mmCIF file of C-alpha atoms in Angstrom:
data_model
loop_
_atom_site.group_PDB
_atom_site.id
_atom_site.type_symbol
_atom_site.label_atom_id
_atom_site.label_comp_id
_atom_site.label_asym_id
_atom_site.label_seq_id
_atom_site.Cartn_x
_atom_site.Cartn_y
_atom_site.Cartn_z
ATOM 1 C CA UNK A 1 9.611 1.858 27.640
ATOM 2 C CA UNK A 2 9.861 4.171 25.034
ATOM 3 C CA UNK A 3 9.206 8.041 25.519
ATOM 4 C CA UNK A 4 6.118 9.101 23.906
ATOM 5 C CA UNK A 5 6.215 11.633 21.659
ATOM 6 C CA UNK A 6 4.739 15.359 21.647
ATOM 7 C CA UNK A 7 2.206 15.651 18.808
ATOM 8 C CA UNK A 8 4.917 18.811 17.244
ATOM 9 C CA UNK A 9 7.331 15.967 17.146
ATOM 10 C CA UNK A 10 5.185 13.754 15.794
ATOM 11 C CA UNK A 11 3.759 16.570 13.017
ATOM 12 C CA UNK A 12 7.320 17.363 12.404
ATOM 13 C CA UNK A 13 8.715 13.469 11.303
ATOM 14 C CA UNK A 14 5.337 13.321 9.062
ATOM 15 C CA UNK A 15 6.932 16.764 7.026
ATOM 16 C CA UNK A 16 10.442 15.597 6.839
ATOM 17 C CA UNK A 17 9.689 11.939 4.563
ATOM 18 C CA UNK A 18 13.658 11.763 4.801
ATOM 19 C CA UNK A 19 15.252 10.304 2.041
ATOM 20 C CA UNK A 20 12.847 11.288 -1.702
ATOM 21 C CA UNK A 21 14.286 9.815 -4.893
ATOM 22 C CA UNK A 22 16.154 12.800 -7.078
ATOM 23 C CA UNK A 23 14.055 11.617 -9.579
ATOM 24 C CA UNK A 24 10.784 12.718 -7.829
ATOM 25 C CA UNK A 25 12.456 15.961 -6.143
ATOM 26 C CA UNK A 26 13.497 17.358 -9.183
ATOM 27 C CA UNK A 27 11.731 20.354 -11.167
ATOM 28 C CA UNK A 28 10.345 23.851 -9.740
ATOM 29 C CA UNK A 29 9.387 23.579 -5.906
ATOM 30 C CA UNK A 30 7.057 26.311 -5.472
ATOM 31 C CA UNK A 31 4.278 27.636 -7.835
ATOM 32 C CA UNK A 32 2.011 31.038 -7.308
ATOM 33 C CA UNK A 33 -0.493 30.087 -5.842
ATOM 34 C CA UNK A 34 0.469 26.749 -4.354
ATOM 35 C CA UNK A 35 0.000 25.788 -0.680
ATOM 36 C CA UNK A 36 3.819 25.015 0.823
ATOM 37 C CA UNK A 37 4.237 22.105 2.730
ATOM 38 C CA UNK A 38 3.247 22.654 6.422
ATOM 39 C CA UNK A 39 0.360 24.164 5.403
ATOM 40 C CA UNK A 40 -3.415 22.886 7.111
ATOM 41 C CA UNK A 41 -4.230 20.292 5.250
ATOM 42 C CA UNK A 42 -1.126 19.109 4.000
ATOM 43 C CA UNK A 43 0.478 16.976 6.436
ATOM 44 C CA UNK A 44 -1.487 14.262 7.311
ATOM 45 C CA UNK A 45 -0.988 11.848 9.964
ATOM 46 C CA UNK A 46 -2.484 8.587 11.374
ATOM 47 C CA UNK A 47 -1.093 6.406 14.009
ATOM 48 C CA UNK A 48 -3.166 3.562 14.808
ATOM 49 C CA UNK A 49 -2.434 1.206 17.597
ATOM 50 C CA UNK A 50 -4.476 -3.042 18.267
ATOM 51 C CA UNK A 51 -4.438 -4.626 20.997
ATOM 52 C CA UNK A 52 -6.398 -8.057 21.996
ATOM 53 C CA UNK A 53 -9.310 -7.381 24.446
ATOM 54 C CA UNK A 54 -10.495 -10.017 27.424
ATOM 55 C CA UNK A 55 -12.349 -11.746 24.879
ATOM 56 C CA UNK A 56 -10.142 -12.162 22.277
ATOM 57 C CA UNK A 57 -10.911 -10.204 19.916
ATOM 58 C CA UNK A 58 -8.031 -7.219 18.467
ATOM 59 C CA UNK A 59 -9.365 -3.405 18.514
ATOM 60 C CA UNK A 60 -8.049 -0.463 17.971
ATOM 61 C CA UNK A 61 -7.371 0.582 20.775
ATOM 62 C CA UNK A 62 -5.988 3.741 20.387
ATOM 63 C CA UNK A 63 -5.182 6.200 17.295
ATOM 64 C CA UNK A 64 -4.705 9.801 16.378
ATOM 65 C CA UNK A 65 -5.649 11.056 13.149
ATOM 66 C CA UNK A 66 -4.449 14.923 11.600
ATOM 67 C CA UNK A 67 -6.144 15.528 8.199
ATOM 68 C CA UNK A 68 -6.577 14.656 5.351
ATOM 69 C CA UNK A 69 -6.035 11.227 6.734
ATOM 70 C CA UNK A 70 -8.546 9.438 8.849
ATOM 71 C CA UNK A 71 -10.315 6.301 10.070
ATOM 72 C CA UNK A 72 -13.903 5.560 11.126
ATOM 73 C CA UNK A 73 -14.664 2.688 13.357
ATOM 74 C CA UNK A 74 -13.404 -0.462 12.485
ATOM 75 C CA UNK A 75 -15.847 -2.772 11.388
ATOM 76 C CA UNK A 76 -15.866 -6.696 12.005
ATOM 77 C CA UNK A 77 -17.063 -7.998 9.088
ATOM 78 C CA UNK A 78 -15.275 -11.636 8.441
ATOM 79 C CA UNK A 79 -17.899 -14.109 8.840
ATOM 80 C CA UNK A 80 -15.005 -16.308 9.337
ATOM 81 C CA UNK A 81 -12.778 -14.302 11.237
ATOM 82 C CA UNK A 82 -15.587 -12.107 13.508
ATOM 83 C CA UNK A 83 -12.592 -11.006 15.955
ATOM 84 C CA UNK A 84 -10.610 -9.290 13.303
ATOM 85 C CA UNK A 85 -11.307 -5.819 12.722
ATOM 86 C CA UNK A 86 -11.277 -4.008 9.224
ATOM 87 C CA UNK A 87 -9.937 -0.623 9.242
ATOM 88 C CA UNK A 88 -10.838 1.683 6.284
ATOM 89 C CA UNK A 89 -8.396 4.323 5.728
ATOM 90 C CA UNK A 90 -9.865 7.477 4.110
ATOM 91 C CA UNK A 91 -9.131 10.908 2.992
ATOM 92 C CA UNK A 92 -10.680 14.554 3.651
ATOM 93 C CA UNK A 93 -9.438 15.888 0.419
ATOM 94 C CA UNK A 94 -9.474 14.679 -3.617
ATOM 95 C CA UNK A 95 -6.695 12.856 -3.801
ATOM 96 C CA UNK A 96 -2.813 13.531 -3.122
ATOM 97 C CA UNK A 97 -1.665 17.215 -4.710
ATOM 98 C CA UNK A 98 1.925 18.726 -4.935
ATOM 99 C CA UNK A 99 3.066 19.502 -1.013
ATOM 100 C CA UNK A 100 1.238 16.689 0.723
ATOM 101 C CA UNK A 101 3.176 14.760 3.482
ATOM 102 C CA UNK A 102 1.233 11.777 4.627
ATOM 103 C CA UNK A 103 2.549 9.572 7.450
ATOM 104 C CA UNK A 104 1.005 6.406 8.786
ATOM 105 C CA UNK A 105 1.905 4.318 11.876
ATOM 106 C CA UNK A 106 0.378 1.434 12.628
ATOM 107 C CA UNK A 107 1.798 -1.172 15.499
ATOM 108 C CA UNK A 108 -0.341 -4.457 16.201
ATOM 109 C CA UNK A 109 0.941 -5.746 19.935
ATOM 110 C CA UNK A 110 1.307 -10.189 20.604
ATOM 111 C CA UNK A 111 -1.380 -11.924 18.247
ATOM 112 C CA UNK A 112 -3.286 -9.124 17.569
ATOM 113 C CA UNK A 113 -5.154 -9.169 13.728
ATOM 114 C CA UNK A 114 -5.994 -6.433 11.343
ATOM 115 C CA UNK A 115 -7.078 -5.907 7.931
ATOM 116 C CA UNK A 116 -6.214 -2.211 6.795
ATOM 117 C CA UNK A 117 -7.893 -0.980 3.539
ATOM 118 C CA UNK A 118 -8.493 2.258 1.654
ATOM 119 C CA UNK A 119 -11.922 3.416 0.937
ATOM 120 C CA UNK A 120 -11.205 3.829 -2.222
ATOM 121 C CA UNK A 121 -8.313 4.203 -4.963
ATOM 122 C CA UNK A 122 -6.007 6.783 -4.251
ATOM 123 C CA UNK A 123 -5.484 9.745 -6.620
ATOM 124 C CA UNK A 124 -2.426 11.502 -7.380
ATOM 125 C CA UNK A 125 -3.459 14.452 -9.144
ATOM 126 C CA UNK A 126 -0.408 16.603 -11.528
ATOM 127 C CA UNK A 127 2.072 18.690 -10.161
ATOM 128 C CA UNK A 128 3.106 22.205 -11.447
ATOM 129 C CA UNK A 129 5.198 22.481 -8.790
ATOM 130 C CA UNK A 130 6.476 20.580 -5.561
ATOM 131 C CA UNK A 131 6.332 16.450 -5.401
ATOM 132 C CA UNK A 132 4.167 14.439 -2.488
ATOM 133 C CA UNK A 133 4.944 11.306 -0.321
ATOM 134 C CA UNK A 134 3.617 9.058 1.289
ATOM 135 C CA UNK A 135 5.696 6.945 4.425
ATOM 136 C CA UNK A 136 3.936 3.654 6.167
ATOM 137 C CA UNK A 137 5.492 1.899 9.039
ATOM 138 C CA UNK A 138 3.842 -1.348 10.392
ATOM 139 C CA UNK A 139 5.364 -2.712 13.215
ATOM 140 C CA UNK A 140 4.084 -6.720 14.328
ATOM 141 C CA UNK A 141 4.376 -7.927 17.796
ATOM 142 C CA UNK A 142 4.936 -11.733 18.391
ATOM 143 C CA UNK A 143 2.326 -13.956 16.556
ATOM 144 C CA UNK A 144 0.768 -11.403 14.848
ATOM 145 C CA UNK A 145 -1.194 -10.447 11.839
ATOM 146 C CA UNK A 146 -1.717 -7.565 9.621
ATOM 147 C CA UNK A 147 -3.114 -7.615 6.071
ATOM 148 C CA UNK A 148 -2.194 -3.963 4.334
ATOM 149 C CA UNK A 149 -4.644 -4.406 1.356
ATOM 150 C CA UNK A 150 -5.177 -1.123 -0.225
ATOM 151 C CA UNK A 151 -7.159 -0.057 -3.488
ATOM 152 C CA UNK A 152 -5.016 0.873 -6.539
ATOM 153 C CA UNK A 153 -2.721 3.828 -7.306
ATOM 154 C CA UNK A 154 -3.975 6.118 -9.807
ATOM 155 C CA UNK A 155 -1.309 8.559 -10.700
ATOM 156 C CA UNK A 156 -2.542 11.539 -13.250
ATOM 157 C CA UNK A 157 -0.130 13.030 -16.047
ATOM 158 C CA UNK A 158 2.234 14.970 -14.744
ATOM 159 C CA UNK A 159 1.975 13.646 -11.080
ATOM 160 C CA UNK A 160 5.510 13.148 -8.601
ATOM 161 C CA UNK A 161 4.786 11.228 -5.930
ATOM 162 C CA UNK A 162 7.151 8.656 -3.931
ATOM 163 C CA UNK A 163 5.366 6.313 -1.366
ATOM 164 C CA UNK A 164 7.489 3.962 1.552
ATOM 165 C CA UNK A 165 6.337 1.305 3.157
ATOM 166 C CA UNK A 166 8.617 -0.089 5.592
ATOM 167 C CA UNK A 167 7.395 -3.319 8.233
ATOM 168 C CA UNK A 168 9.220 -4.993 11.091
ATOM 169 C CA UNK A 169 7.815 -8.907 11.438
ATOM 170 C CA UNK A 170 8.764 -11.197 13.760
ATOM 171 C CA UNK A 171 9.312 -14.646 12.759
ATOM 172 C CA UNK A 172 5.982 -16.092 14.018
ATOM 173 C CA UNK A 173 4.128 -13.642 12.489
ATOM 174 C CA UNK A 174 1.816 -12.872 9.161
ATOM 175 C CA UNK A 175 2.330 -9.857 6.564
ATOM 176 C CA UNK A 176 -0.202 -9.595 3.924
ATOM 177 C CA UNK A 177 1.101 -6.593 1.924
ATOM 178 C CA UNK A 178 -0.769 -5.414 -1.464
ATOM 179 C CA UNK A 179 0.255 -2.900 -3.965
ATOM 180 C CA UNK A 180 -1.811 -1.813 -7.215
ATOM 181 C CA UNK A 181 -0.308 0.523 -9.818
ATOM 182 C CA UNK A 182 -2.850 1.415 -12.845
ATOM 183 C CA UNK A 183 -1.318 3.554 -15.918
ATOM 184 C CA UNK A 184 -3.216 6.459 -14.926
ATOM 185 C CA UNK A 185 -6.716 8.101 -16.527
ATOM 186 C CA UNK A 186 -5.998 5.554 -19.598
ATOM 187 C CA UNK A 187 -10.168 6.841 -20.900
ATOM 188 C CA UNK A 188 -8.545 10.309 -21.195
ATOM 189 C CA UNK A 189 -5.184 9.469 -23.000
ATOM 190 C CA UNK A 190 -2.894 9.628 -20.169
ATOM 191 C CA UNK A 191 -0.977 6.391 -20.139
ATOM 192 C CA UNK A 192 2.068 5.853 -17.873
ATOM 193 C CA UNK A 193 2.087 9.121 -17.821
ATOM 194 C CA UNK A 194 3.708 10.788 -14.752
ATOM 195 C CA UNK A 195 6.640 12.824 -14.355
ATOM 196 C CA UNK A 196 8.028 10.039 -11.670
ATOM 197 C CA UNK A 197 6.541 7.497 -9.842
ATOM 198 C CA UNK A 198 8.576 6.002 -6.983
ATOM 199 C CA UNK A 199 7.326 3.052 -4.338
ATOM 200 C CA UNK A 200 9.274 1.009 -1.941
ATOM 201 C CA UNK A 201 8.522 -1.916 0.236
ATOM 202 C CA UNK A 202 11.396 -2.761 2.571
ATOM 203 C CA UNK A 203 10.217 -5.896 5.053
ATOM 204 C CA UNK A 204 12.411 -6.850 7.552
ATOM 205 C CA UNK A 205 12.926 -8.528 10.869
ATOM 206 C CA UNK A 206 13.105 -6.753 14.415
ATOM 207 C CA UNK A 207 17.002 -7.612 14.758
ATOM 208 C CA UNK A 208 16.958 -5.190 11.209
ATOM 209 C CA UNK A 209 17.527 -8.144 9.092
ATOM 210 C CA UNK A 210 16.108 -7.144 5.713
ATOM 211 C CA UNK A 211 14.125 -10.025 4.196
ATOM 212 C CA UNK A 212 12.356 -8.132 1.098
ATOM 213 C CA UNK A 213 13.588 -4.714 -0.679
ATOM 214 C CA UNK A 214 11.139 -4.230 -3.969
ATOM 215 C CA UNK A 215 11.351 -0.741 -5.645
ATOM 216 C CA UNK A 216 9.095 -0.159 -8.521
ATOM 217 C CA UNK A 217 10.407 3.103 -10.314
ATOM 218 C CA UNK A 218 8.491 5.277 -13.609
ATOM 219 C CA UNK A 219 9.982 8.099 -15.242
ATOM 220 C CA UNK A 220 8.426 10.344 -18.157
ATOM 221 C CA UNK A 221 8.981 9.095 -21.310
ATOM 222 C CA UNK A 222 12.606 8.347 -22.251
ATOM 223 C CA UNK A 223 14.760 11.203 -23.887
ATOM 224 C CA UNK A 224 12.199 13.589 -21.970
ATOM 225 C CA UNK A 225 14.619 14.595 -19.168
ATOM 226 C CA UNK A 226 14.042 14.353 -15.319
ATOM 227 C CA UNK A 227 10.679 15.750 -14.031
ATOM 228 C CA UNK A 228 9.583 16.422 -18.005
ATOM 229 C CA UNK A 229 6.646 14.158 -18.275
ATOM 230 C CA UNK A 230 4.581 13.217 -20.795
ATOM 231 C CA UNK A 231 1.690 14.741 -22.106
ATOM 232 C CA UNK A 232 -1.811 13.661 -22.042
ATOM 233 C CA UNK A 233 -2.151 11.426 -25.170
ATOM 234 C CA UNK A 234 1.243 10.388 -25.351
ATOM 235 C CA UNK A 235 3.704 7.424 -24.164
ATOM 236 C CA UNK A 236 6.747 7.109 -23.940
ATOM 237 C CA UNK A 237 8.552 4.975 -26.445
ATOM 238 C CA UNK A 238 9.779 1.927 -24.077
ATOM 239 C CA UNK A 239 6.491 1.633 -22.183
ATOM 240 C CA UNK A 240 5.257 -1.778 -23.975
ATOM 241 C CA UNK A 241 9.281 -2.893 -23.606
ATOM 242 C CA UNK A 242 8.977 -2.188 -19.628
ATOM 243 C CA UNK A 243 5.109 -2.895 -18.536
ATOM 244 C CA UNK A 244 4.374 -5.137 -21.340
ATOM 245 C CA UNK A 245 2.022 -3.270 -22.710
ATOM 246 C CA UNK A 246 0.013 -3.639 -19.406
ATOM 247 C CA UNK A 247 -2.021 -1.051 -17.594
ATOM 248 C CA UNK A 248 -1.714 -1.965 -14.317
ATOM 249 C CA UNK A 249 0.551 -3.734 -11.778
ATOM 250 C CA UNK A 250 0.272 -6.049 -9.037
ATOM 251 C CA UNK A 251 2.000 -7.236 -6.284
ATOM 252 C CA UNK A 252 1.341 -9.071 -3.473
ATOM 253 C CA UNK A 253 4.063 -10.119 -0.266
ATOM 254 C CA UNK A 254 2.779 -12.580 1.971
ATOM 255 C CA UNK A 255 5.522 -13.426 4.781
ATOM 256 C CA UNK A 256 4.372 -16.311 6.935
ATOM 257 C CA UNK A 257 5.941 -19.369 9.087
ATOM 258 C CA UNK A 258 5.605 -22.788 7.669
ATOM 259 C CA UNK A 259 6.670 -24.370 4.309
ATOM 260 C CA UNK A 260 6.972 -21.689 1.558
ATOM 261 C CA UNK A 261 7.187 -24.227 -0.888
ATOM 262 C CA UNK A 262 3.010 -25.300 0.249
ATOM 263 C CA UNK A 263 2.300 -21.003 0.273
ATOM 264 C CA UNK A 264 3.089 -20.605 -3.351
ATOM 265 C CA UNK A 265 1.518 -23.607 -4.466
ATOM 266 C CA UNK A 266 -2.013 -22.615 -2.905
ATOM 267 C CA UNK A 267 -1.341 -18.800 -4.230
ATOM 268 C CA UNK A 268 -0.432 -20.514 -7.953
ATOM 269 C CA UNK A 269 -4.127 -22.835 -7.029
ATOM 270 C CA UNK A 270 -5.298 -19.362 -7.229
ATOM 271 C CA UNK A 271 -4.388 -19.102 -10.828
ATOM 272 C CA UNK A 272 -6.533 -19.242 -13.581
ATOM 273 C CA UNK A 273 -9.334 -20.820 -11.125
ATOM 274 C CA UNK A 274 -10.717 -18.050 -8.615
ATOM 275 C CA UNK A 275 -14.044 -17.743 -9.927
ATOM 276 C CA UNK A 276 -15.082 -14.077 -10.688
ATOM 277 C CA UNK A 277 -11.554 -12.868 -12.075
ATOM 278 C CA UNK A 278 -10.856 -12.542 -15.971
ATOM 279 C CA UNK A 279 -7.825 -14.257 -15.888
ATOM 280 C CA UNK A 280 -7.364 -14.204 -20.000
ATOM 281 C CA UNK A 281 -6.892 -10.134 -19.401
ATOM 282 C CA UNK A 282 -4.099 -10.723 -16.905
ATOM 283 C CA UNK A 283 -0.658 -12.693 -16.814
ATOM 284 C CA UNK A 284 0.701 -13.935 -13.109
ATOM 285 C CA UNK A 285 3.567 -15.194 -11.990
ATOM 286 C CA UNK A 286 4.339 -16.332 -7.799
ATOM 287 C CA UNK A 287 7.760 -16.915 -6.513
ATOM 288 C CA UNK A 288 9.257 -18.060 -3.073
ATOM 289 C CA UNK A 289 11.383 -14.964 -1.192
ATOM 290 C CA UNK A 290 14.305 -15.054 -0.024
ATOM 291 C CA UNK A 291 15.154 -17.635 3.640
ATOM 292 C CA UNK A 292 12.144 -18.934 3.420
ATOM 293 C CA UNK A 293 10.182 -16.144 4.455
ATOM 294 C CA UNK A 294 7.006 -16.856 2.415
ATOM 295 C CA UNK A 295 5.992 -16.161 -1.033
ATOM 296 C CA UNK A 296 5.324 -13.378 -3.250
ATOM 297 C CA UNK A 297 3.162 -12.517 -6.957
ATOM 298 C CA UNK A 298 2.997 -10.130 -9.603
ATOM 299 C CA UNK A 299 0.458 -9.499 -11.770
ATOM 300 C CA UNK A 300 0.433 -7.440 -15.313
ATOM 301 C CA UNK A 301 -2.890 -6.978 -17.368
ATOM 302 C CA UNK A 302 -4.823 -4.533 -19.710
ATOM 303 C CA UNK A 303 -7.928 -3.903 -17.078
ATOM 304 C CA UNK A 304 -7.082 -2.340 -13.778
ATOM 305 C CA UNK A 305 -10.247 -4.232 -12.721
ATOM 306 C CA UNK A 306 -8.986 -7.195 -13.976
ATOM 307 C CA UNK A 307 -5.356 -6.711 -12.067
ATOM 308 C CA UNK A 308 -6.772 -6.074 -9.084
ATOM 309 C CA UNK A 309 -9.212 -8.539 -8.629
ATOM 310 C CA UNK A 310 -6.415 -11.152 -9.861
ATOM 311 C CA UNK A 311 -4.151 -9.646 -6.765
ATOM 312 C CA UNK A 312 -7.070 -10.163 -4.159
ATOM 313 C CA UNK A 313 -7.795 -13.955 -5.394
ATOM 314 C CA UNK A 314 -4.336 -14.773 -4.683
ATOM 315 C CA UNK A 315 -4.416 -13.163 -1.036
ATOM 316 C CA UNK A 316 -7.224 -15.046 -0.729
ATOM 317 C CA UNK A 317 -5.614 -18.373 -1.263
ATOM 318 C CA UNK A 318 -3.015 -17.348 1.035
ATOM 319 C CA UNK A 319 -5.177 -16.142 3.381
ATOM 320 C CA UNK A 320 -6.618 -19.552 3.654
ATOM 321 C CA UNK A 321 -3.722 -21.639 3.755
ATOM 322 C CA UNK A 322 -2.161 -19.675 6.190
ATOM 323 C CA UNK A 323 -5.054 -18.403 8.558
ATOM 324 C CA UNK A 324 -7.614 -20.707 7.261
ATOM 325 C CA UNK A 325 -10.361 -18.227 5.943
ATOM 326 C CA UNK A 326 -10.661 -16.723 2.782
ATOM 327 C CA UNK A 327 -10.162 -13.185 2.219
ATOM 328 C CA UNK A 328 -13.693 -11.332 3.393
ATOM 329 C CA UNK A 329 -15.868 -9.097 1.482
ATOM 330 C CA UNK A 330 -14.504 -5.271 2.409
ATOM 331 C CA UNK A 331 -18.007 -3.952 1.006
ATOM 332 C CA UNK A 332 -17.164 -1.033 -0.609
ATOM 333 C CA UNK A 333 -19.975 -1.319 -3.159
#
């Protein structure tokens, strides 16, 4: 068995994010009046842990939490799925600031099921100083199933912020894994407007076999230098040549046994006939991965809205042919 580890070790891996791109470290690290990292509030930690009871049914059956990051009871609310739990990840504070370490650890043991949301979009607000992360390790147990479906990214003008999610998966199990990146406050001029946006997704198998590596990386405007930004109002001149002239971005990894070929075909199903999404304000495309691991999509578009609820219909055909239910209702409304 492994050694469990003191909460000061625990406190002290969520500070240290290890590797940060040189992209997102660069500029001033400290500014008067600034909080350094280490300071309450500013490393935040959750380590969540399912397990599946006498009846059946997964729970969480044992977590701790260090603000700003938190969880409430999970709530079963599949109609389909009643013994899968919904876990809403929330935050004490505003959104992400300059300084903030956030760390999150979640491990579902043998054919255990979770859905893991936020409960809402996630803020990254602009940096005079300092850069934030964000690290997420999800570790499957045989047969299991874990559905990381949070809201959208929002990162504000001058933001730095890298975010890491790394997941082990066993062969016979099922990885939902969602990712939503909007343009910023667009209604207030700032469009693709951070200083540097990094996120990673590394999925990979318990022997360390990598199966997916996806970086998605945004820089101020070109010509602007590292850590320079852009200005509220302004864009950089390769934008439209990079996103499209899109305001958002989707992805969504879905890693499951069984023919991939039969996975993207339901996900493509998905396309252009999910009732409720504006699919003339998006464009989608859906792919195989690599070994036949399962299947993967990205979506562009001009409405966050739109992007988002595109990304969710598509988990929702996968979600069906794989598990045979269709993605519930995470009533956030």
């Amino acid at each position: 068995m492994t050694a469990p580890v003191s909460r000061a070790d625990r406190l002290a891996r969520a500070a240290d994010p290890g590797h940060v791109s040189a992209v997102v470290a660069a500029g001033p690290a400290h500014a008067a009046g600034s909080l350094p990292v280490g300071s309450p509030g500013k490393v935040g930690v959750l380590d969540l842990d399912y397990r599946v009871d006498a009846d059946g049914r997964t729970v969480l059956a044992d977590r701790y939490q260090k603000s700003p990051l938190q969880v409430m009871r999970p709530l079963y609310v599949d109609p389909v799925l009643p013994h899968v739990p919904v876990t809403y990840l929330m935050s004490t504070g505003g959104g992400v600031v300059g300084g903030d370490r956030l760390d999150i650890d979640v491990r579902l043991a043998d054919r255990s099921h979770s859905v893991i949301t936020t409960q809402a979009a996630t803020r990254i607000h602009r940096m005079d100083a300092g850069f934030a992360t964000q690290n997420v390790t999800l570790t499957l147990g045989a047969g299991a199933v874990c559905e990381w479906v949070p809201d959208p990214l929002i990162p504000y003008a001058g933001s730095r912020f890298q975010q890491r999610l790394r997941a082990t998966i066993p062969e016979d199990a099922v990885l939902v894994v969602s990712d939503v990146l909007t343009a910023g406050r667009v209604a207030r001029g700032e469009r693709w407007a951070v200083d540097a946006l990094v996120s990673q997704v590394e999925l990979a198998r318990p022997d360390g076999t990598p199966v997916v590596v996806d970086t998605t990386r945004i820089m101020g405007r070109a010509g602007a230098g590292v850590g320079a930004g852009v200005g509220a109002g302004q864009t950089g001149p390769d934008d439209d040549m990079v996103t499209g002239g899109s305001d958002a971005i989707g992805t969504l990894f879905v890693l499951a046994p069984g023919p991939v070929a039969d996975l993207a075909a339901a996900m493509r199903a998905a396309i252009g006939s999910s009732v409720g999404v504006r699919w003339d304000e998006v464009r989608c495309g859906v792919s195989t991965l690599p070994e036949g691991c399962g299947a993967w999509a990205r979506v562009v578009g001009g409405s966050p809205e739109a992007v988002d609820a595109a990304v969710r219909a598509v988990w929702s055909a996968a979600r069906k042919h794989v598990l045979g239910a269709p993605a519930p209702d995470l009533r956030k409304g």
